[in-house]
CSV table of C-alpha atoms and ligand atoms in Angstrom, one decimal:
chain,number,residue,atom,x,y,z
C,22,MET,CA,0.0,0.0,0.0
C,23,ASN,CA,3.0,1.8,-0.2
C,24,ARG,CA,2.2,3.8,-3.3
C,25,LEU,CA,-0.6,5.7,-1.7
C,26,ARG,CA,1.2,7.5,1.2
C,27,THR,CA,-0.6,10.8,0.9
C,28,ILE,CA,-4.2,11.0,-0.2
C,29,SER,CA,-6.0,14.3,-0.8
C,30,VAL,CA,-9.8,14.4,-0.4
C,31,ILE,CA,-11.4,17.3,-2.3
C,32,GLY,CA,-14.7,18.4,-0.7
C,33,LEU,CA,-15.1,17.8,3.0
C,34,GLY,CA,-18.9,17.4,3.3
C,35,TYR,CA,-21.2,14.5,4.3
C,36,ILE,CA,-19.1,12.2,2.0
C,37,GLY,CA,-15.6,13.7,1.8
C,38,LEU,CA,-15.1,14.3,5.5
C,39,PRO,CA,-15.9,10.7,6.7
C,40,THR,CA,-13.9,9.3,3.8
C,41,ALA,CA,-10.9,11.5,4.8
C,42,VAL,CA,-11.3,10.6,8.5
C,43,VAL,CA,-11.6,6.8,7.8
C,44,LEU,CA,-8.5,6.8,5.5
C,45,ALA,CA,-6.6,8.8,8.2
C,46,SER,CA,-7.7,6.3,10.9
C,47,ARG,CA,-5.9,3.6,8.8
C,48,GLY,CA,-2.6,5.4,9.2
C,49,VAL,CA,-2.6,7.2,5.8
C,50,SER,CA,-1.6,10.8,5.7
C,51,VAL,CA,-4.7,12.7,4.5
C,52,VAL,CA,-5.0,16.2,3.3
C,53,GLY,CA,-8.6,17.4,3.1
C,54,VAL,CA,-9.4,20.3,0.8
C,55,ASP,CA,-12.5,22.5,1.0
C,56,ILE,CA,-13.2,25.9,-0.5
C,57,ASN,CA,-15.1,26.7,2.7
C,58,SER,CA,-12.5,28.2,5.1
C,59,ASP,CA,-14.9,27.8,8.1
C,60,VAL,CA,-15.1,24.1,7.4
C,61,VAL,CA,-11.3,23.9,7.1
C,62,ALA,CA,-10.8,25.8,10.4
C,63,ARG,CA,-13.2,23.6,12.3
C,64,ILE,CA,-11.7,20.4,11.1
C,65,ASN,CA,-8.2,21.6,12.0
C,66,ARG,CA,-9.5,22.2,15.5
C,67,GLY,CA,-10.6,18.6,15.5
C,68,GLU,CA,-14.3,19.5,15.2
C,69,VAL,CA,-16.9,18.5,12.7
C,70,HIS,CA,-19.6,20.5,10.9
C,71,ILE,CA,-22.0,17.7,10.3
C,72,VAL,CA,-23.9,15.3,12.6
C,73,GLU,CA,-22.9,11.7,12.1
C,74,PRO,CA,-22.4,9.2,14.9
C,75,ASP,CA,-18.8,8.9,16.1
C,76,LEU,CA,-17.5,11.2,13.4
C,77,ASP,CA,-16.5,13.9,16.0
C,78,ALA,CA,-14.4,11.5,18.1
C,79,VAL,CA,-12.6,9.9,15.2
C,80,THR,CA,-12.0,13.3,13.6
C,81,ALA,CA,-10.6,14.8,16.8
C,82,ARG,CA,-8.2,11.7,17.1
C,83,VAL,CA,-6.8,11.8,13.5
C,84,VAL,CA,-6.4,15.5,13.6
C,85,GLN,CA,-4.5,15.3,16.9
C,86,ASN,CA,-2.3,12.5,15.6
C,87,GLY,CA,-1.4,14.7,12.6
C,88,LEU,CA,-2.9,12.2,10.1
C,89,LEU,CA,-5.6,14.5,8.9
C,90,ARG,CA,-5.1,18.2,8.1
C,91,ALA,CA,-7.5,20.4,6.2
C,92,THR,CA,-6.7,23.2,3.8
C,93,THR,CA,-8.3,25.4,1.2
C,94,SER,CA,-5.6,24.8,-1.5
C,95,VAL,CA,-4.7,21.6,-3.2
C,96,SER,CA,-1.2,20.3,-2.9
C,97,GLU,CA,0.7,17.3,-4.3
C,98,ALA,CA,-0.5,13.8,-3.2
C,99,ASP,CA,-0.4,10.3,-4.5
C,100,ALA,CA,-4.2,10.1,-5.0
C,101,PHE,CA,-7.1,12.6,-5.1
C,102,VAL,CA,-10.6,11.6,-4.2
C,103,ILE,CA,-13.2,14.2,-5.4
C,104,ALA,CA,-16.4,14.4,-3.4
C,105,VAL,CA,-17.9,17.8,-4.3
C,106,PRO,CA,-21.6,18.5,-4.8
C,107,THR,CA,-23.4,17.7,-8.1
C,108,PRO,CA,-26.8,19.5,-7.8
C,109,PHE,CA,-29.5,19.3,-10.4
C,110,HIS,CA,-31.0,22.6,-11.6
C,111,ASP,CA,-33.4,23.4,-14.4
C,112,GLY,CA,-33.4,19.9,-15.8
C,113,LYS,CA,-29.6,19.6,-15.9
C,114,ALA,CA,-26.9,18.3,-13.6
C,115,ASP,CA,-24.7,21.2,-12.5
C,116,MET,CA,-21.1,19.9,-12.9
C,117,ALA,CA,-19.5,23.2,-12.1
C,118,TYR,CA,-18.1,21.9,-8.7
C,119,VAL,CA,-16.6,18.8,-10.3
C,120,LYS,CA,-15.0,20.9,-13.1
C,121,SER,CA,-13.6,23.3,-10.6
C,122,ALA,CA,-12.3,20.5,-8.3
C,123,ALA,CA,-10.6,18.9,-11.3
C,124,ALA,CA,-9.1,22.2,-12.4
C,125,SER,CA,-7.7,22.6,-8.9
C,126,VAL,CA,-6.1,19.2,-8.9
C,127,ALA,CA,-4.6,19.5,-12.4
C,128,PRO,CA,-1.6,21.7,-11.6
C,129,VAL,CA,-0.3,19.4,-8.9
C,130,LEU,CA,-0.7,16.1,-10.8
C,131,LYS,CA,2.4,14.0,-11.5
C,132,ALA,CA,3.1,10.7,-13.2
C,133,GLY,CA,1.9,7.8,-11.0
C,134,ASP,CA,-1.0,9.7,-9.4
C,135,LEU,CA,-4.6,8.4,-9.2
C,136,VAL,CA,-7.7,10.6,-9.4
C,137,VAL,CA,-11.0,9.1,-8.3
C,138,LEU,CA,-14.3,10.9,-8.7
C,139,GLU,CA,-16.9,10.0,-6.1
C,140,SER,CA,-19.5,12.7,-6.7
C,141,THR,CA,-22.8,11.3,-8.1
C,142,SER,CA,-22.6,12.1,-11.8
C,143,PRO,CA,-24.3,11.6,-15.1
C,144,PRO,CA,-22.8,8.9,-17.4
C,145,GLY,CA,-19.8,10.3,-19.3
C,146,THR,CA,-18.7,12.7,-16.5
C,147,THR,CA,-15.4,10.9,-15.7
C,148,GLU,CA,-14.5,10.7,-19.3
C,149,ALA,CA,-15.2,14.4,-19.6
C,150,MET,CA,-13.0,15.0,-16.6
C,151,VAL,CA,-10.1,13.1,-18.3
C,152,VAL,CA,-10.5,15.4,-21.4
C,153,GLN,CA,-10.4,18.4,-19.1
C,154,LEU,CA,-7.3,17.2,-17.2
C,155,ALA,CA,-5.5,16.3,-20.4
C,156,ALA,CA,-6.2,19.8,-21.8
C,157,LEU,CA,-4.8,21.4,-18.6
C,158,ARG,CA,-1.8,19.1,-18.4
C,159,PRO,CA,-0.6,18.3,-21.9
C,160,ASP,CA,2.8,17.2,-20.4
C,161,LEU,CA,1.0,14.1,-18.8
C,162,LYS,CA,-0.5,11.1,-20.4
C,163,PHE,CA,-4.1,10.3,-19.3
C,164,PRO,CA,-5.9,7.0,-19.8
C,165,GLY,CA,-7.9,6.0,-22.8
C,166,ARG,CA,-5.1,6.9,-25.4
C,167,GLN,CA,-4.8,4.8,-28.5
C,168,ASP,CA,-1.2,3.9,-27.6
C,169,GLY,CA,-2.2,2.7,-24.1
C,170,ALA,CA,0.4,5.0,-22.5
C,171,CYS,CA,-0.8,6.4,-19.1
C,172,ASP,CA,0.8,8.6,-16.4
C,173,VAL,CA,-2.3,9.3,-14.3
C,174,ARG,CA,-5.0,6.7,-13.5
C,175,VAL,CA,-8.6,7.9,-13.4
C,176,ALA,CA,-11.6,6.1,-11.9
C,177,TYR,CA,-15.1,6.6,-10.7
C,178,CYS,CA,-16.3,5.1,-7.4
C,179,PRO,CA,-19.8,6.0,-6.3
C,180,GLU,CA,-20.7,6.3,-2.6
C,181,ARG,CA,-23.7,4.5,-1.2
C,182,VAL,CA,-23.5,5.1,2.5
C,183,LEU,CA,-26.6,5.7,4.7
C,184,PRO,CA,-26.5,9.0,6.7
C,185,GLY,CA,-26.5,8.0,10.3
C,186,ARG,CA,-24.4,4.9,9.6
C,187,VAL,CA,-21.7,6.4,7.5
C,188,LEU,CA,-18.7,5.3,9.4
C,189,VAL,CA,-19.9,1.7,9.5
C,190,GLU,CA,-21.1,1.6,5.9
C,191,LEU,CA,-18.0,3.3,4.5
C,192,VAL,CA,-16.0,0.3,5.7
C,193,GLU,CA,-18.5,-2.5,5.2
C,194,ASN,CA,-20.4,-1.7,2.0
C,195,ASP,CA,-19.5,-3.4,-1.2
C,196,ARG,CA,-18.2,-0.8,-3.7
C,197,VAL,CA,-18.4,-0.5,-7.5
C,198,ILE,CA,-15.2,0.8,-9.0
C,199,GLY,CA,-15.2,1.9,-12.6
C,200,GLY,CA,-11.9,2.5,-14.3
C,201,ILE,CA,-11.3,4.5,-17.5
C,202,THR,CA,-9.2,1.4,-18.2
C,203,PRO,CA,-9.0,-1.9,-16.3
C,204,GLU,CA,-5.6,-0.7,-14.9
C,205,CYS,CA,-7.3,2.4,-13.6
C,206,ALA,CA,-9.9,0.3,-11.8
C,207,ALA,CA,-7.2,-1.9,-10.3
C,208,ARG,CA,-5.3,1.2,-9.1
C,209,ALA,CA,-8.4,2.6,-7.4
C,210,GLU,CA,-9.1,-0.7,-5.8
C,211,GLU,CA,-5.8,-0.4,-4.0
C,212,LEU,CA,-7.1,2.9,-2.4
C,213,TYR,CA,-10.4,1.4,-1.3
C,214,ARG,CA,-8.7,-1.7,0.0
C,215,ILE,CA,-7.1,0.5,2.7
C,216,PHE,CA,-10.4,0.8,4.5
C,217,CYS,CA,-13.1,-1.3,2.8
C,218,THR,CA,-13.9,-4.7,4.0
C,219,GLY,CA,-16.8,-5.2,1.6
C,220,SER,CA,-16.3,-6.5,-2.0
C,221,LEU,CA,-14.7,-4.2,-4.4
C,222,LEU,CA,-16.4,-4.7,-7.8
C,223,ARG,CA,-14.5,-3.5,-10.8
C,224,THR,CA,-16.2,-2.4,-14.0
C,225,ASP,CA,-16.0,0.3,-16.6
C,226,VAL,CA,-16.5,3.9,-15.8
C,227,ARG,CA,-19.9,4.4,-17.4
C,228,THR,CA,-21.4,1.4,-15.7
C,229,ALA,CA,-20.2,2.6,-12.4
C,230,GLU,CA,-21.7,6.1,-13.0
C,231,MET,CA,-25.0,4.5,-14.0
C,232,CYS,CA,-24.9,2.1,-11.1
C,233,LYS,CA,-25.2,4.8,-8.5
C,234,LEU,CA,-28.1,6.5,-10.4
C,235,THR,CA,-29.8,3.1,-10.9
C,236,GLU,CA,-29.7,2.3,-7.2
C,237,ASN,CA,-31.4,5.5,-6.2
C,238,SER,CA,-33.9,5.3,-9.0
C,239,PHE,CA,-34.8,1.8,-7.9
C,240,ARG,CA,-35.5,3.2,-4.4
C,241,ASP,CA,-37.4,6.2,-5.8
C,242,VAL,CA,-39.7,4.0,-7.9
C,243,GLY,CA,-40.4,1.8,-4.8
C,244,ILE,CA,-41.2,4.7,-2.6
C,245,ALA,CA,-43.4,6.2,-5.4
C,246,PHE,CA,-45.4,2.9,-5.4
C,247,ALA,CA,-45.9,3.2,-1.6
C,248,ASN,CA,-46.8,6.9,-1.9
C,249,GLU,CA,-49.3,6.3,-4.6
C,250,LEU,CA,-50.8,3.5,-2.6
C,251,SER,CA,-51.1,5.8,0.4
C,252,VAL,CA,-53.1,8.3,-1.7
C,253,ILE,CA,-55.3,5.5,-3.2
C,254,CYS,CA,-55.9,4.1,0.3
C,255,GLU,CA,-56.9,7.4,1.7
C,256,LYS,CA,-59.6,7.7,-1.0
C,257,LEU,CA,-60.8,4.2,-0.4
C,258,GLY,CA,-60.7,4.3,3.4
C,259,VAL,CA,-58.1,1.7,3.8
C,260,ASN,CA,-55.2,1.9,6.4
C,261,VAL,CA,-52.2,1.9,4.1
C,262,TRP,CA,-49.8,0.9,6.9
C,263,GLU,CA,-51.8,-2.2,7.7
C,264,LEU,CA,-52.2,-3.0,4.1
C,265,ILE,CA,-48.5,-2.9,3.4
C,266,ARG,CA,-47.7,-4.9,6.5
C,267,LEU,CA,-50.1,-7.6,5.4
C,268,ALA,CA,-49.0,-7.6,1.7
C,269,ASN,CA,-45.4,-7.9,2.8
C,270,HIS,CA,-46.2,-11.3,4.4
C,271,HIS,CA,-46.2,-12.6,0.8
C,272,PRO,CA,-42.8,-14.2,0.4
C,273,ARG,CA,-41.9,-12.3,-2.7
C,274,VAL,CA,-43.5,-8.9,-1.9
C,275,ASN,CA,-41.5,-6.1,-0.1
C,276,ILE,CA,-43.4,-2.8,-0.4
C,277,LEU,CA,-41.5,0.2,1.0
C,278,GLN,CA,-43.1,2.8,3.4
C,279,PRO,CA,-45.0,5.9,2.3
C,280,GLY,CA,-44.0,9.3,3.6
C,281,PRO,CA,-44.5,13.0,3.0
C,282,GLY,CA,-42.4,12.9,-0.2
C,283,VAL,CA,-38.8,12.0,-1.0
C,284,GLY,CA,-36.0,14.2,0.1
C,285,GLY,CA,-32.2,14.3,0.5
C,286,HIS,CA,-29.4,14.9,-1.8
C,287,CYS,CA,-29.6,11.5,-3.5
C,288,ILE,CA,-32.9,9.8,-4.1
C,289,ALA,CA,-34.8,13.0,-4.9
C,290,VAL,CA,-32.1,14.1,-7.3
C,291,ASP,CA,-30.3,11.2,-8.9
C,292,PRO,CA,-33.2,9.8,-11.0
C,293,TRP,CA,-33.3,13.1,-12.8
C,294,PHE,CA,-29.8,12.5,-14.0
C,295,ILE,CA,-31.1,9.4,-15.9
C,296,VAL,CA,-34.2,11.2,-17.1
C,297,ALA,CA,-31.9,14.0,-18.5
C,298,ALA,CA,-29.6,11.5,-20.1
C,299,ALA,CA,-32.4,9.5,-21.8
C,300,PRO,CA,-35.6,11.5,-21.7
C,301,GLU,CA,-37.6,9.4,-24.2
C,302,GLN,CA,-36.7,6.1,-22.5
C,303,ALA,CA,-36.9,7.0,-18.8
C,304,ARG,CA,-40.7,7.0,-18.5
C,305,LEU,CA,-41.2,5.0,-15.3
C,306,ILE,CA,-38.3,6.8,-13.6
C,307,ARG,CA,-39.7,10.2,-14.5
C,308,THR,CA,-43.2,9.3,-13.3
C,309,ALA,CA,-41.9,8.0,-10.0
C,310,ARG,CA,-40.2,11.4,-9.5
C,311,GLU,CA,-43.4,13.1,-10.3
C,312,VAL,CA,-45.5,10.9,-7.9
C,313,ASN,CA,-43.0,11.5,-5.1
C,314,ASP,CA,-42.8,15.3,-5.8
C,315,ALA,CA,-46.6,15.5,-5.7
C,316,LYS,CA,-46.9,14.0,-2.2
C,317,PRO,CA,-46.1,17.2,-0.2
C,318,ALA,CA,-49.0,19.0,-1.9
C,319,HIS,CA,-51.3,16.1,-0.9
C,320,VAL,CA,-50.2,16.4,2.7
C,321,LEU,CA,-50.7,20.1,2.6
C,322,ALA,CA,-54.2,19.7,1.3
C,323,ASN,CA,-55.0,17.5,4.3
C,324,ILE,CA,-53.5,20.1,6.7
C,325,LYS,CA,-55.5,22.8,5.0
C,326,ALA,CA,-58.7,20.8,5.5
C,327,ALA,CA,-57.9,20.3,9.2
C,328,ILE,CA,-57.3,24.1,9.6
C,329,ALA,CA,-60.6,24.8,7.8
C,330,GLY,CA,-62.3,22.4,10.2
C,331,ALA,CA,-60.9,24.2,13.2
C,332,ARG,CA,-61.8,27.6,11.9
C,333,ALA,CA,-65.3,26.5,11.2
C,334,ALA,CA,-65.5,25.7,14.9
C,335,GLY,CA,-64.3,29.3,15.6
C,336,ILE,CA,-60.7,28.4,16.5
C,337,ARG,CA,-57.6,29.9,15.1
C,338,PRO,CA,-55.6,26.6,15.3
C,339,THR,CA,-52.1,26.0,16.3
C,340,VAL,CA,-50.3,23.5,14.0
C,341,GLY,CA,-47.6,21.4,15.6
C,342,VAL,CA,-45.0,20.3,13.1
C,343,LEU,CA,-42.8,17.4,14.1
C,344,GLY,CA,-39.6,17.2,12.1
C,345,LEU,CA,-38.0,19.1,9.2
C,346,ALA,CA,-35.1,16.9,8.2
C,347,PHE,CA,-35.3,14.8,5.0
C,348,LYS,CA,-35.5,11.6,7.1
C,349,ALA,CA,-35.3,10.4,10.6
C,350,ASP,CA,-32.3,11.1,12.9
C,351,VAL,CA,-30.2,13.2,10.5
C,352,ASP,CA,-29.6,16.9,10.4
C,353,ASP,CA,-29.8,17.2,6.6
C,354,PHE,CA,-32.5,19.5,5.3
C,355,ARG,CA,-31.6,19.3,1.6
C,356,GLU,CA,-34.6,18.7,-0.6
C,357,SER,CA,-36.6,17.9,2.5
C,358,PRO,CA,-40.3,17.5,1.9
C,359,ALA,CA,-40.9,18.1,5.6
C,360,LEU,CA,-39.2,21.5,5.4
C,361,GLN,CA,-41.1,22.3,2.2
C,362,ILE,CA,-44.4,21.4,4.0
C,363,ALA,CA,-43.5,23.4,7.1
C,364,GLU,CA,-42.5,26.4,5.0
C,365,ALA,CA,-45.9,26.2,3.1
C,366,ILE,CA,-47.8,26.1,6.4
C,367,ALA,CA,-45.8,29.0,7.7
C,368,SER,CA,-46.7,31.1,4.7
C,369,TRP,CA,-50.4,30.8,5.6
C,370,SER,CA,-51.7,33.4,8.1
C,371,ASN,CA,-54.7,31.5,9.4
C,372,CYS,CA,-52.9,29.5,12.0
C,373,GLU,CA,-50.1,29.6,14.6
C,374,VAL,CA,-47.2,27.2,14.0
C,375,ILE,CA,-44.9,25.4,16.4
C,376,VAL,CA,-42.0,23.5,14.9
C,377,SER,CA,-39.9,20.8,16.5
C,378,GLU,CA,-36.6,19.7,14.9
C,379,PRO,CA,-34.1,18.2,17.4
C,380,HIS,CA,-31.3,18.6,14.8
C,381,ALA,CA,-31.6,22.3,14.3
C,382,GLU,CA,-30.6,25.0,16.8
C,383,ALA,CA,-32.8,27.6,15.1
C,384,LEU,CA,-35.6,27.7,12.5
C,385,PRO,CA,-34.0,27.2,9.1
C,386,GLY,CA,-34.7,28.9,5.8
C,387,ARG,CA,-38.0,30.7,5.3
C,388,LEU,CA,-39.3,29.6,8.7
C,389,SER,CA,-37.3,32.1,10.6
C,390,GLY,CA,-38.4,35.7,11.4
C,391,LEU,CA,-42.1,34.9,11.2
C,392,LYS,CA,-44.2,36.2,14.1
C,393,HIS,CA,-46.7,33.3,14.0
C,394,VAL,CA,-44.0,30.6,13.8
C,395,ARG,CA,-41.9,29.5,16.7
C,396,MET,CA,-39.6,26.6,17.6
C,397,SER,CA,-40.0,24.3,20.6
C,398,GLY,CA,-37.5,22.0,22.0
C,399,ASP,CA,-40.1,20.3,24.2
C,400,VAL,CA,-42.4,18.0,22.2
C,401,HIS,CA,-44.8,17.6,25.0
C,402,GLU,CA,-45.4,21.3,25.1
C,403,LEU,CA,-45.8,21.3,21.3
C,404,ILE,CA,-48.4,18.6,21.5
C,405,ARG,CA,-50.2,20.2,24.4
C,406,GLU,CA,-50.5,23.6,22.6
C,407,SER,CA,-51.4,22.2,19.2
C,408,HIS,CA,-54.8,21.6,17.8
C,409,ILE,CA,-53.4,19.9,14.7
C,410,VAL,CA,-50.3,17.6,15.0
C,411,VAL,CA,-48.4,16.9,11.8
C,412,MET,CA,-45.9,14.0,11.9
C,413,LEU,CA,-43.4,14.6,9.1
C,414,VAL,CA,-40.2,12.9,10.3
C,415,ASN,CA,-40.1,9.9,12.6
C,416,HIS,CA,-37.0,11.0,14.6
C,417,ARG,CA,-36.4,8.7,17.5
C,418,HIS,CA,-37.0,11.7,19.9
C,419,TYR,CA,-40.7,11.4,19.0
C,420,LYS,CA,-41.0,7.8,20.3
C,421,GLU,CA,-41.9,9.3,23.7
C,422,ILE,CA,-45.2,10.7,22.3
C,423,SER,CA,-48.0,8.3,23.0
C,424,ARG,CA,-51.4,8.0,21.4
C,425,GLU,CA,-52.9,9.3,24.7
C,426,ASP,CA,-50.9,12.5,24.4
C,427,LEU,CA,-52.7,13.1,21.1
C,428,GLU,CA,-56.2,12.7,22.5
C,429,GLY,CA,-58.6,15.3,21.0
C,430,LYS,CA,-56.0,16.5,18.4
C,431,ALA,CA,-56.4,16.4,14.6
C,432,ILE,CA,-53.5,14.2,13.5
C,433,ILE,CA,-51.8,14.1,10.1
C,434,ASP,CA,-49.4,11.2,10.4
C,435,THR,CA,-47.4,10.9,7.2
C,436,ARG,CA,-45.1,8.2,8.7
C,437,GLY,CA,-47.6,5.8,10.1
C,438,VAL,CA,-46.1,6.3,13.6
C,439,TRP,CA,-49.5,6.3,15.3
C,440,SER,CA,-51.6,4.6,12.6
R,5,LIG,N1,-24.6,13.0,1.4
R,5,LIG,C1,-24.8,11.7,1.0
R,5,LIG,O1,-25.4,11.0,1.7
R,5,LIG,C2,-24.3,11.2,-0.3
R,5,LIG,C3,-24.4,9.8,-0.6
R,5,LIG,C4,-23.9,9.4,-1.8
R,5,LIG,C5,-23.3,10.2,-2.7
R,5,LIG,N2,-23.3,11.6,-2.4
R,5,LIG,C6,-22.7,12.4,-3.5
R,5,LIG,O2,-21.5,12.9,-3.0
R,5,LIG,C7,-21.2,14.2,-3.5
R,5,LIG,C8,-20.9,15.1,-2.3
R,5,LIG,O3,-22.0,15.2,-1.5
R,5,LIG,P1,-22.0,15.7,0.0
R,5,LIG,O4,-23.3,15.3,0.6
R,5,LIG,O5,-20.7,15.3,0.6
R,5,LIG,O6,-21.9,17.3,-0.3
R,5,LIG,P2,-21.7,18.4,0.8
R,5,LIG,O7,-22.3,19.6,0.2
R,5,LIG,O8,-22.0,17.9,2.2
R,5,LIG,O9,-20.1,18.6,0.8
R,5,LIG,C9,-19.4,19.1,-0.4
R,5,LIG,C10,-18.2,19.9,0.1
R,5,LIG,O10,-17.5,20.2,-1.1
R,5,LIG,C11,-17.0,21.5,-0.9
R,5,LIG,N3,-16.6,22.0,-2.3
R,5,LIG,C12,-17.3,22.4,-3.3
R,5,LIG,N4,-16.6,22.7,-4.4
R,5,LIG,C13,-15.3,22.4,-4.0
R,5,LIG,C14,-14.1,22.5,-4.7
R,5,LIG,N5,-14.0,22.9,-6.0
R,5,LIG,N6,-13.0,22.2,-4.0
R,5,LIG,C15,-13.0,21.8,-2.7
R,5,LIG,N7,-14.2,21.7,-2.0
R,5,LIG,C16,-15.3,22.0,-2.7
R,5,LIG,C17,-18.1,22.3,-0.3
R,5,LIG,O11,-17.6,23.5,0.3
R,5,LIG,C18,-18.6,21.2,0.7
R,5,LIG,O12,-18.0,21.4,2.0
R,5,LIG,C19,-22.4,14.6,-4.3
R,5,LIG,O13,-22.2,14.3,-5.7
R,5,LIG,C20,-23.5,13.7,-3.7
R,5,LIG,O14,-24.5,13.5,-4.6
R,5,LIG,C21,-23.8,12.1,-1.3
């Protein structure tokens, strides 16, 4: 292992920081690079800027041991792992962060180096990155040349960790490694062998890029089925949670759980990369996105009806909103349907709103600064003071709420916690 003495991780967010920390915990000298100087300063103090079990303790240890250091500028290393954002805007993947990360790596590359892209990307991105690097460094040979000569190996290795279990899954998950050439994949495998105990599955670069998008599209289609069922069941007066529980007793049926929509940086976004790449063919994948994206409006219609019911009885109701994160027990609000729903309720003036989110210190986004919206850290107080209780995120903190606590309240339970 030998050849990879110094590894640079570009982008120290939800993926890059744990990857840097785990590599460093295996004794590799890791330089983490981020354009955000606050993030860099925090990490160099041995602190973390994201909530992830055990990440704070391991980060503090590797920083103290001198195995991880963070910086805002890229320097020489034996391998570069790029984990920068790839948002989706206006029907297109925004590859600006990947391009700028590749541009920052190019000047320090030398023969023998490895570059691995981990950011979720449309098919063809890694090949485009090779073209970009080759243009910036005409003195180096990049993979894919007719003559087979190659100074710098390039691969794509998608990340499939579950927030909340990142440090475990980074190590234990199987990984797909796509090389521009088989030699590139073999070289990248050496890097992942440092910390992965799961199988390392080599393939070509486009299959690896497509694999990540396929996994999340598969999940999205499954959730869309459950969400569609929940809306159908509401119309037909059937308890969807019981229905799914019973149907799942069939030995070959495994229906996922409905919710208020689909959020997060991956499942709500990645299927669009496939739709954008093959718009005519990706009909089911597109429809699943549309079904899931329509669910928050359905939940809001139910809340509106509950408010109208209270107002008809002469009450200006208080709506208690439980959870804003995109899923249980994480502090990530990106693409969160819960946040979207809470912001919509807060934009109405016909109710008071109390919001609970154990992973936020203050009201995020458009929720802050509104007179009729406040945050509460005490769920029992929130329930007591609310006429309408909206369960959006089944954080473990809410397990203490019993059905008796909800006596006499209008309940909109999008997670089936009390159903
Ligand atoms: N978060 C997840 O659970 C998850 C899971 C699988 C895959 N991914 C993918 O991994 C990639 C990274 O996601 P994330 O959640 O870690 O993002 P993030 O926003 O948490 O972190 C990205 C970091 O990159 C930094 N950055 C941006 N441009 C940079 C540059 N040019 N040089 C150095 N740093 C730069 C940002 O300041 C930020 O700190 C995305 O493509 C995402 O789709 C994320």
